[in-house]
PDB file of C-alpha atoms in Angstrom:
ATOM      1  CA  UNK A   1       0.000   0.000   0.000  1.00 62.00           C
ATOM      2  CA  UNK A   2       2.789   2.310   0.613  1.00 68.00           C
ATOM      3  CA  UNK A   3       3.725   2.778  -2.839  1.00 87.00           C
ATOM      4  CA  UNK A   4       0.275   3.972  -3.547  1.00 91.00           C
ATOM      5  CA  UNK A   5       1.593   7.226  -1.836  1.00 93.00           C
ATOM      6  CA  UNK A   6       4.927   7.821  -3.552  1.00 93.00           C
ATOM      7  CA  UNK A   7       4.963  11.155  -5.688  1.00 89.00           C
ATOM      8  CA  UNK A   8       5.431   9.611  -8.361  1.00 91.00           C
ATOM      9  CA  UNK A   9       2.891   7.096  -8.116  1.00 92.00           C
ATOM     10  CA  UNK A  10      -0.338  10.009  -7.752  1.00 91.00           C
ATOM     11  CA  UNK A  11       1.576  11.853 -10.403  1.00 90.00           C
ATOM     12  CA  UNK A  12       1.217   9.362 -13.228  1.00 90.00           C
ATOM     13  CA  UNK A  13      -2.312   8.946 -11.922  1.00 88.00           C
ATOM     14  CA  UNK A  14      -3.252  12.228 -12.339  1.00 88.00           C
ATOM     15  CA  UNK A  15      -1.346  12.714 -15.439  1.00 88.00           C
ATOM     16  CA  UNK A  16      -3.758   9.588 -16.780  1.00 85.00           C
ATOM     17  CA  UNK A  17      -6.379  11.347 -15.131  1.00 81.00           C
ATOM     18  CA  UNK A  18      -6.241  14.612 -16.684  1.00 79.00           C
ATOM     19  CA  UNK A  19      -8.260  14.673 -19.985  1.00 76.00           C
ATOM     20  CA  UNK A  20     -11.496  13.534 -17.769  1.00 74.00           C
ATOM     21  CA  UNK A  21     -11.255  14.569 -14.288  1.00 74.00           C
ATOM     22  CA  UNK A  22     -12.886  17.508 -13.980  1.00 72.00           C
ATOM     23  CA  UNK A  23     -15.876  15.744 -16.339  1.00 72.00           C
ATOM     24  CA  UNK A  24     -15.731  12.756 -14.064  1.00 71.00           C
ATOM     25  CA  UNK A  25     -15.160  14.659 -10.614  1.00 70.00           C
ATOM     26  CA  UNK A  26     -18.398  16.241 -11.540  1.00 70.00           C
ATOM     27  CA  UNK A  27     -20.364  12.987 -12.133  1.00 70.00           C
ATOM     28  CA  UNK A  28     -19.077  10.860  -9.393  1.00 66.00           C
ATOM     29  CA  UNK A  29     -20.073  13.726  -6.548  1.00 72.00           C
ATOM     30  CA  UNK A  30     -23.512  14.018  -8.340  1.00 68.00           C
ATOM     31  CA  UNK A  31     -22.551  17.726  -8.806  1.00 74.00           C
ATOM     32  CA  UNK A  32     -21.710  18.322  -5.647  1.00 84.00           C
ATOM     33  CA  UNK A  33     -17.621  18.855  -6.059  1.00 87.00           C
ATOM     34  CA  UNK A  34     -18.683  22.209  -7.411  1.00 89.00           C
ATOM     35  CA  UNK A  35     -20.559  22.957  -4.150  1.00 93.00           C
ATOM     36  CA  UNK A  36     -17.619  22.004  -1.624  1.00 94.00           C
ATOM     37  CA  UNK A  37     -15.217  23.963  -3.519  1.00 94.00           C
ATOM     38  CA  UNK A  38     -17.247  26.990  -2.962  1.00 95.00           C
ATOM     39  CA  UNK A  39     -18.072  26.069   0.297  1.00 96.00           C
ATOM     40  CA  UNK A  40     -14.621  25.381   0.886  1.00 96.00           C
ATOM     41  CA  UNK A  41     -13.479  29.219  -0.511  1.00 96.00           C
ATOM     42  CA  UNK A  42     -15.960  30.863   1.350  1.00 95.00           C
ATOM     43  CA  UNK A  43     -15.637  29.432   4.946  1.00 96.00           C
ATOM     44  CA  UNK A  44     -12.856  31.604   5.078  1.00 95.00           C
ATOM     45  CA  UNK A  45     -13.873  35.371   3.524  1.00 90.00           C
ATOM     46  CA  UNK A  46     -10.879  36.266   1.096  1.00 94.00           C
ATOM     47  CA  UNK A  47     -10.561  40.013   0.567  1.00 93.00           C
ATOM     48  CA  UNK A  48      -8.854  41.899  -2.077  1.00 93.00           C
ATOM     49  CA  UNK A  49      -5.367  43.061  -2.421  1.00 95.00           C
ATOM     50  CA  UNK A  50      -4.566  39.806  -0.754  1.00 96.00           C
ATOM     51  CA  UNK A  51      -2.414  36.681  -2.067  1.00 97.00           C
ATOM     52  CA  UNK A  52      -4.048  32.976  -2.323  1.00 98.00           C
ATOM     53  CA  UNK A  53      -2.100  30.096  -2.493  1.00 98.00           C
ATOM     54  CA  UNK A  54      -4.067  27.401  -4.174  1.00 98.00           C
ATOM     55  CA  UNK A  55      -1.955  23.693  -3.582  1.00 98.00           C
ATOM     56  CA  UNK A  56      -2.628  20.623  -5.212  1.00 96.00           C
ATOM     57  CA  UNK A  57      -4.461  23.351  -7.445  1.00 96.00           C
ATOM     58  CA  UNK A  58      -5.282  20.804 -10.798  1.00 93.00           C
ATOM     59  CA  UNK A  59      -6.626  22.419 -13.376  1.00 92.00           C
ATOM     60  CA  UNK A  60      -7.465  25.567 -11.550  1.00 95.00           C
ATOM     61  CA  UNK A  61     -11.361  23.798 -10.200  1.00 93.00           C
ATOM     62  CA  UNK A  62     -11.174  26.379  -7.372  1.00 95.00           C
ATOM     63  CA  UNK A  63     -10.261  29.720  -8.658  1.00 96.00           C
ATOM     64  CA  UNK A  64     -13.547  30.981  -9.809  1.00 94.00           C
ATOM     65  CA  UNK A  65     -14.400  31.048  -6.307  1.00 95.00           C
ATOM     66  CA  UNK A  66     -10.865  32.475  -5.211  1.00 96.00           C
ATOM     67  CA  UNK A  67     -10.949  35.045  -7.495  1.00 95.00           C
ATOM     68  CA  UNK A  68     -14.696  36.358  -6.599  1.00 90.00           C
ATOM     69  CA  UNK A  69     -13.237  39.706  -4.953  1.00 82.00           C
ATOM     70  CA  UNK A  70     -10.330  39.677  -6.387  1.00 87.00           C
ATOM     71  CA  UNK A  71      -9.104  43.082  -7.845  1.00 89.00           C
ATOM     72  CA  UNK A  72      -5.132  44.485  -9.318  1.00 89.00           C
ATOM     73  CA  UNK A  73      -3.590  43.991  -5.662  1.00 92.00           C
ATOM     74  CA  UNK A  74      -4.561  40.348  -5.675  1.00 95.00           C
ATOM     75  CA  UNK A  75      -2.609  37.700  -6.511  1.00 97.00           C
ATOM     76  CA  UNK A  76      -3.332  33.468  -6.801  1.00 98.00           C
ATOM     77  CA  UNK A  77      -0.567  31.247  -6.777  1.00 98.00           C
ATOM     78  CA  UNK A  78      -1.805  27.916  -7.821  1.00 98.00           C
ATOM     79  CA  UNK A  79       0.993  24.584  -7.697  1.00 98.00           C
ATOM     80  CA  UNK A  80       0.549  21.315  -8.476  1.00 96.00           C
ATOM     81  CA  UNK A  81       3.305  18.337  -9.446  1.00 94.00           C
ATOM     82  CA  UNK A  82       0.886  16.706 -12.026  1.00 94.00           C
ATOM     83  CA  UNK A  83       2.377  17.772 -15.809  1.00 94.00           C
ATOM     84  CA  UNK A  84      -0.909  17.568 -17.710  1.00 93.00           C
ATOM     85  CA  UNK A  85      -2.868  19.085 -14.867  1.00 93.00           C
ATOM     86  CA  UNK A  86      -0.657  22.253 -15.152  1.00 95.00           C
ATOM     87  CA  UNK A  87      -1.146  22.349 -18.854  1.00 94.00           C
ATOM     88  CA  UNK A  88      -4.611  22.483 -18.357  1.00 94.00           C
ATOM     89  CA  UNK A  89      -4.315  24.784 -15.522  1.00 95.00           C
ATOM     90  CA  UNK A  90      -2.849  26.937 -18.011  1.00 96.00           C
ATOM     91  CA  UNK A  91      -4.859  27.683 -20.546  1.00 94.00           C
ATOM     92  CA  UNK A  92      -8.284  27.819 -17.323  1.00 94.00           C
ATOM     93  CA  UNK A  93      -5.688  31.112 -16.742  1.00 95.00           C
ATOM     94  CA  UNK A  94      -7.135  32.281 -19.834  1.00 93.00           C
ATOM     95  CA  UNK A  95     -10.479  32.706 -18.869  1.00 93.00           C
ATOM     96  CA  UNK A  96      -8.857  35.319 -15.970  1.00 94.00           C
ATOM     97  CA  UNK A  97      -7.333  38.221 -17.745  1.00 90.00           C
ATOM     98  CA  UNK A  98      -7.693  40.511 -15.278  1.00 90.00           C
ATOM     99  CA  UNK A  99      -6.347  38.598 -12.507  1.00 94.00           C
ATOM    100  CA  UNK A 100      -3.036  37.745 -11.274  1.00 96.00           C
ATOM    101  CA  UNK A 101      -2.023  34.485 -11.831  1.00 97.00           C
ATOM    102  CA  UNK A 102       1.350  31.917 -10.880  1.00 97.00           C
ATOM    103  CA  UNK A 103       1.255  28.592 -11.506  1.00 97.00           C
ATOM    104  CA  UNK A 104       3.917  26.391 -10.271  1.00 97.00           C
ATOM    105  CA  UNK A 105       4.461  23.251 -11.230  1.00 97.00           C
ATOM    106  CA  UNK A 106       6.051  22.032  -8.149  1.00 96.00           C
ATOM    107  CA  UNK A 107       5.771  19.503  -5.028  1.00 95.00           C
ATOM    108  CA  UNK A 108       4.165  20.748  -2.367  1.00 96.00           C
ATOM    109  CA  UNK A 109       6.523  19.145  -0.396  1.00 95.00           C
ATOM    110  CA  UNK A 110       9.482  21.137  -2.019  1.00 93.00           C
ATOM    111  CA  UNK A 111       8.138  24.439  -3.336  1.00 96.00           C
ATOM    112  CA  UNK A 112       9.997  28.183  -3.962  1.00 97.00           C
ATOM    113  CA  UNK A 113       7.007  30.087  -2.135  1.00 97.00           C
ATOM    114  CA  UNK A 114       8.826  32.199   0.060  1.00 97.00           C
ATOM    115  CA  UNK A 115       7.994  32.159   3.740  1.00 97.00           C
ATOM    116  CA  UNK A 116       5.207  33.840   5.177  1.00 97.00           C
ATOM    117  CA  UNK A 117       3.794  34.434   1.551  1.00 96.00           C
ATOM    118  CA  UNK A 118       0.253  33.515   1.731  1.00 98.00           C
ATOM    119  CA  UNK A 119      -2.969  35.590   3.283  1.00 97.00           C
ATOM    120  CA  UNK A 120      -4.675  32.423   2.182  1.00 98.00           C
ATOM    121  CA  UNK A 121      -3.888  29.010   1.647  1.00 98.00           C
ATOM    122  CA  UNK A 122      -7.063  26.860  -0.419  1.00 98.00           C
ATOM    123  CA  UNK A 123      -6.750  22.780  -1.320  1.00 97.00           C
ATOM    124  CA  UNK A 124      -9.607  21.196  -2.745  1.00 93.00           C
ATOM    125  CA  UNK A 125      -9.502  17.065  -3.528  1.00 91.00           C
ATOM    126  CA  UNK A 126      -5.846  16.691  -2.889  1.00 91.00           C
ATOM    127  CA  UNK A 127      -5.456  15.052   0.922  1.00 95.00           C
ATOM    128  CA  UNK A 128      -6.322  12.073   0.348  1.00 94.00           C
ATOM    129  CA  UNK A 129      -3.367  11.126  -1.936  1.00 93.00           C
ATOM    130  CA  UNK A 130      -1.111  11.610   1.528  1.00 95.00           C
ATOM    131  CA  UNK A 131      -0.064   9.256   4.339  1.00 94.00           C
ATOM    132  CA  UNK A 132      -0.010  10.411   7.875  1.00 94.00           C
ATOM    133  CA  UNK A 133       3.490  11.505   7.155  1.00 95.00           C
ATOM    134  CA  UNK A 134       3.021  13.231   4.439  1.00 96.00           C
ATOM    135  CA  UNK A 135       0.099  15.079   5.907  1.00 97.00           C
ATOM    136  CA  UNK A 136       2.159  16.310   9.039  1.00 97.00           C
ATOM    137  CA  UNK A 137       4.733  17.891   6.393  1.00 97.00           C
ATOM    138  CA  UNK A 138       1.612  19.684   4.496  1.00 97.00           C
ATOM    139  CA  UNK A 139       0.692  21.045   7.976  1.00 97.00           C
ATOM    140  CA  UNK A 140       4.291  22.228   8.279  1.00 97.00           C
ATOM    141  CA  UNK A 141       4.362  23.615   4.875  1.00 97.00           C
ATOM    142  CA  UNK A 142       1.194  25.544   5.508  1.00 98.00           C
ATOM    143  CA  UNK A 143       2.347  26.717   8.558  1.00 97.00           C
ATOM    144  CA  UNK A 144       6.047  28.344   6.712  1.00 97.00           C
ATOM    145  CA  UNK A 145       4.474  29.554   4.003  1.00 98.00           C
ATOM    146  CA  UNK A 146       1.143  31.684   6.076  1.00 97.00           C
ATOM    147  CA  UNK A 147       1.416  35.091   6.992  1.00 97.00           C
ATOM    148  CA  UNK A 148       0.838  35.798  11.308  1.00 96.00           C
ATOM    149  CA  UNK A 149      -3.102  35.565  11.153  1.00 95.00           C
ATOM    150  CA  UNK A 150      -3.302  33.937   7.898  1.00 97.00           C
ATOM    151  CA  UNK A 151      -6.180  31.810   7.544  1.00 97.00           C
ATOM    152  CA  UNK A 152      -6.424  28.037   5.406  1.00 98.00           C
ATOM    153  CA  UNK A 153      -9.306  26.263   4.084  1.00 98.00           C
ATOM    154  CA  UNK A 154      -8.695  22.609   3.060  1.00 98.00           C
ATOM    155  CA  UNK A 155     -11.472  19.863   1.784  1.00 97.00           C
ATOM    156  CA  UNK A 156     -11.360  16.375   0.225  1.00 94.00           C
ATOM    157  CA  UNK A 157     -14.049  13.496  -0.345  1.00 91.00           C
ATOM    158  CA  UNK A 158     -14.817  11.445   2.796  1.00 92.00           C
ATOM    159  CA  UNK A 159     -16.394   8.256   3.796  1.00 91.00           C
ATOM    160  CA  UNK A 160     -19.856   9.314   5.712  1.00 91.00           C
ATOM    161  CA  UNK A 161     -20.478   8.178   8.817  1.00 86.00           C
ATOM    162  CA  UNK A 162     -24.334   6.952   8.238  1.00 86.00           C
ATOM    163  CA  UNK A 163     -24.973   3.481   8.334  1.00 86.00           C
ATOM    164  CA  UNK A 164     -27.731   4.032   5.843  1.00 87.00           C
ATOM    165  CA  UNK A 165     -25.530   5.604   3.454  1.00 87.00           C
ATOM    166  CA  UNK A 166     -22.184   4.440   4.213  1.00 89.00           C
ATOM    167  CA  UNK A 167     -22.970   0.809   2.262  1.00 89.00           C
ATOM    168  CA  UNK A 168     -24.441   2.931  -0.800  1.00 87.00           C
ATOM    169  CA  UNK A 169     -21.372   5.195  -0.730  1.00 85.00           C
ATOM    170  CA  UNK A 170     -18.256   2.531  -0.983  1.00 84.00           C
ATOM    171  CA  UNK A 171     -20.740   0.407  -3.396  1.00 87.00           C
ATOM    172  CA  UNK A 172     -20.739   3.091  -5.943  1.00 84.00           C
ATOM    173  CA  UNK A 173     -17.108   4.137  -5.200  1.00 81.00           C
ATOM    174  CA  UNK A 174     -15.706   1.057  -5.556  1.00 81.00           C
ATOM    175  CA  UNK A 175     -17.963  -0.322  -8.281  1.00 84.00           C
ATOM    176  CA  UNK A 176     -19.820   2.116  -9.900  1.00 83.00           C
ATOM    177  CA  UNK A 177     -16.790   4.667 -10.252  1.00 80.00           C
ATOM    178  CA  UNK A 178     -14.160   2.370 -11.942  1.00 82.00           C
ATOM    179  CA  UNK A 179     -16.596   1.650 -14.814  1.00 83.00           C
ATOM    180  CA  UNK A 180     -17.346   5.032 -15.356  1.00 77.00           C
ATOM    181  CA  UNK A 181     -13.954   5.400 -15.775  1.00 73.00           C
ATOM    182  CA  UNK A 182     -13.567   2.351 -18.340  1.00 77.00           C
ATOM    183  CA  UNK A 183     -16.069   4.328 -20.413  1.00 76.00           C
ATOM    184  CA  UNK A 184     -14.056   7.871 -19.986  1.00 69.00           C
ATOM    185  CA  UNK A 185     -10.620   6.417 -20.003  1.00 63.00           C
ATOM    186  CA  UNK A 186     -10.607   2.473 -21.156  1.00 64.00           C
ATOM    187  CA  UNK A 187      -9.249   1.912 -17.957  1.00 69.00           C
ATOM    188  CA  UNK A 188     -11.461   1.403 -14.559  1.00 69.00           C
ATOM    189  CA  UNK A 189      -8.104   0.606 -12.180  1.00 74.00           C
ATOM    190  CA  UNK A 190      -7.076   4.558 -12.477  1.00 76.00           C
ATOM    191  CA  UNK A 191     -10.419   5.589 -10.708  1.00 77.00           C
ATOM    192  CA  UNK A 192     -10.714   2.505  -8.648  1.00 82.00           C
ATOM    193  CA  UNK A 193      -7.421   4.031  -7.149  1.00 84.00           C
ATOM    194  CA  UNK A 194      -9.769   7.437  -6.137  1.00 81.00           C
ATOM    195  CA  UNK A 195     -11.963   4.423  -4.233  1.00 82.00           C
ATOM    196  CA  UNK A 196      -9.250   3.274  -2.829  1.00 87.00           C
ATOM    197  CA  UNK A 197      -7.449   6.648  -1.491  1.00 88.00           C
ATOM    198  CA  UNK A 198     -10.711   8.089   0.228  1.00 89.00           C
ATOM    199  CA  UNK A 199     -11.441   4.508   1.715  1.00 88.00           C
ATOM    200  CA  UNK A 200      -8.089   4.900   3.487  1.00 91.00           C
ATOM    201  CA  UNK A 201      -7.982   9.026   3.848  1.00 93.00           C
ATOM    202  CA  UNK A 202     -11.738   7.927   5.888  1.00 91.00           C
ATOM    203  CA  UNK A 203     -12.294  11.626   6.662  1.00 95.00           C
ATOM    204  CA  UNK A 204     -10.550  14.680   7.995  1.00 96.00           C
ATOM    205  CA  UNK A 205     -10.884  13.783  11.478  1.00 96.00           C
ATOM    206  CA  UNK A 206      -6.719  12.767  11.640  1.00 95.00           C
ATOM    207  CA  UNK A 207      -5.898  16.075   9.308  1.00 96.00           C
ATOM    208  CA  UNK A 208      -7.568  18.298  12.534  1.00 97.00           C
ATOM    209  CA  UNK A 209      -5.157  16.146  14.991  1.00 97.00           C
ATOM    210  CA  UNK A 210      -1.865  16.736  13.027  1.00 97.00           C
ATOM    211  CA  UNK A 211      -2.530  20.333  12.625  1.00 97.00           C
ATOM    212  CA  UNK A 212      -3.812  20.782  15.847  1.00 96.00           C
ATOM    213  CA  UNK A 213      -0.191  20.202  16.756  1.00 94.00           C
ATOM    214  CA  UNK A 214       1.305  23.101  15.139  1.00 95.00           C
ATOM    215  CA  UNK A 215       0.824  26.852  15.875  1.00 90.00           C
ATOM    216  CA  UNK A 216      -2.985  26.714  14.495  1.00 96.00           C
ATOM    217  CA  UNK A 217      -6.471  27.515  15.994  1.00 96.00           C
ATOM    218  CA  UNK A 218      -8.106  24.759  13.933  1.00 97.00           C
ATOM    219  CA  UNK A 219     -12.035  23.966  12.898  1.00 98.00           C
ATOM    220  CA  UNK A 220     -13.448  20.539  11.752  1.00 98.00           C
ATOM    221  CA  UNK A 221     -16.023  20.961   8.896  1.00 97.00           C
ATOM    222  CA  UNK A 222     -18.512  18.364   7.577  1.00 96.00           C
ATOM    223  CA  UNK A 223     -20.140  18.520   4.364  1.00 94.00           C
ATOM    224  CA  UNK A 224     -23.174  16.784   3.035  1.00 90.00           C
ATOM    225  CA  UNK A 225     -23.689  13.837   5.689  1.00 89.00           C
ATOM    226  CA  UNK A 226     -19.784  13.495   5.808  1.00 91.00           C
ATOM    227  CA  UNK A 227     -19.645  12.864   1.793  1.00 90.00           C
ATOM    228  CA  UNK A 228     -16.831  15.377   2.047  1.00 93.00           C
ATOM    229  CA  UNK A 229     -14.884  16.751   5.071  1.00 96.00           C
ATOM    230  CA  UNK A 230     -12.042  19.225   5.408  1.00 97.00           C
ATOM    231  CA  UNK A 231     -10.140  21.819   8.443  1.00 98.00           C
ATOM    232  CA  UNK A 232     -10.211  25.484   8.471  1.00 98.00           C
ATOM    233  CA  UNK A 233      -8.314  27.521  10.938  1.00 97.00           C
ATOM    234  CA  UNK A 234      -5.867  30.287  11.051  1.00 96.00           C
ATOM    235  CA  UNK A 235      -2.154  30.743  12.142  1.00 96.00           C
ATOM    236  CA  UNK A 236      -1.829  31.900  15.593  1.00 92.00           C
ATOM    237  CA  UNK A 237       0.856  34.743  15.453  1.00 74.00           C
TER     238      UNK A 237
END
């Protein structure tokens, strides 16, 4: 299972990914992905003139909602490892002329974002592709690269806690999901591996405990039954 984790493991996968993701994102969460995102912006009010850092940013998914008050003084930094996600987080920068935009194509694990950079620091959909380990070094990283006061919103997919819907849930996750991705993709093992990574992720519960640790005031946040969970908090000065 370990290997499952290596970069270079989830950046393949997400270089396969790529051509149908955001399509297939869509589907799979009946629509709702589009809903946490937002949800997951605007638990934490982002005002203008200030600088976002959007990691594990894909193809740019969350920016519309970044963006919303965004005016010349703003700035979004959006990184991701994934090759083909950056392309197409390239030309989504397109549809923001007026905004300013860095993408990095980096690992979050070893990025040039200077320290204390970020007003704002915004995942969406990217946690559950990290071990415990890895997740402790995310909390660091979020913690060198916040300003004093700086506030972080993070969300991914979880397994709800409802025995009624819990059975339903993995069903279609682990069944449902791969063949919908045999009919985007000719391949169902690349999103059985999405399946696999929120059945082990489980929910944010463990994310709240390893950031809890560092110099954070954190929040746990539920979405939708527990479809989706994520932490929002800010940096204690």
């Amino acid at each position: 299972m370990k290997e499952i984790y290596e970069p270079k493991f989830v950046e393949k996968l997400f270089d396969k990914m790529s051509s149908s993701y955001s399509k297939m994102n869509y589907i799979t969460s009946f629509g709702f992905s589009e809903r946490w995102r937002r949800q997951c912006v605007e638990e934490i009010e982002i005002e203008k003139g200030k600088t976002v850092v959007d990691l594990m940013t894909g193809m740019g998914e969350c920016w519309k909602h970044i963006l919303k008050k965004s005016d010349k003084n703003s700035k979004l930094i959006g990184l991701d490892f994934s090759t083909e996600m950056i392309n197409r987080a390239e030309k989504n920068k397109g549809k923001f002329k007026k905004s300013k935009i860095e993408i990095l194509k980096e690992n979050v694990f070893e990025n040039s974002i200077e320290n204390e950079t970020a007003d704002f620091v915004i995942s969406g959909f990217g946690l559950k592709t990290f071990n415990d380990e890895q997740l402790g070094k995310l909390a660091k990283e979020i913690n060198r690269i916040l300003k004093p006061d700086g506030k972080f919103s993070l969300i991914d997919v979880s397994v709800p806690n409802s025995k009624v819907l819990k059975p339903f849930y993995m069903f279609y996750l682990k069944n449902i999901i791969p063949i919908l991705g045999k009919l985007f993709l000719g391949s169902p093992e690349t999103y059985r591996m999405l399946g696999v990574y929120t059945e082990e992720f489980g929910n944010s519960k463990n994310l709240y405990r390893i950031f809890s640790k560092l110099e954070f005031e954190v929040k746990y946040v539920e979405y939708f039954y527990g479809c989706a969970s994520g932490i929002k908090g800010w940096k204690i000065k």
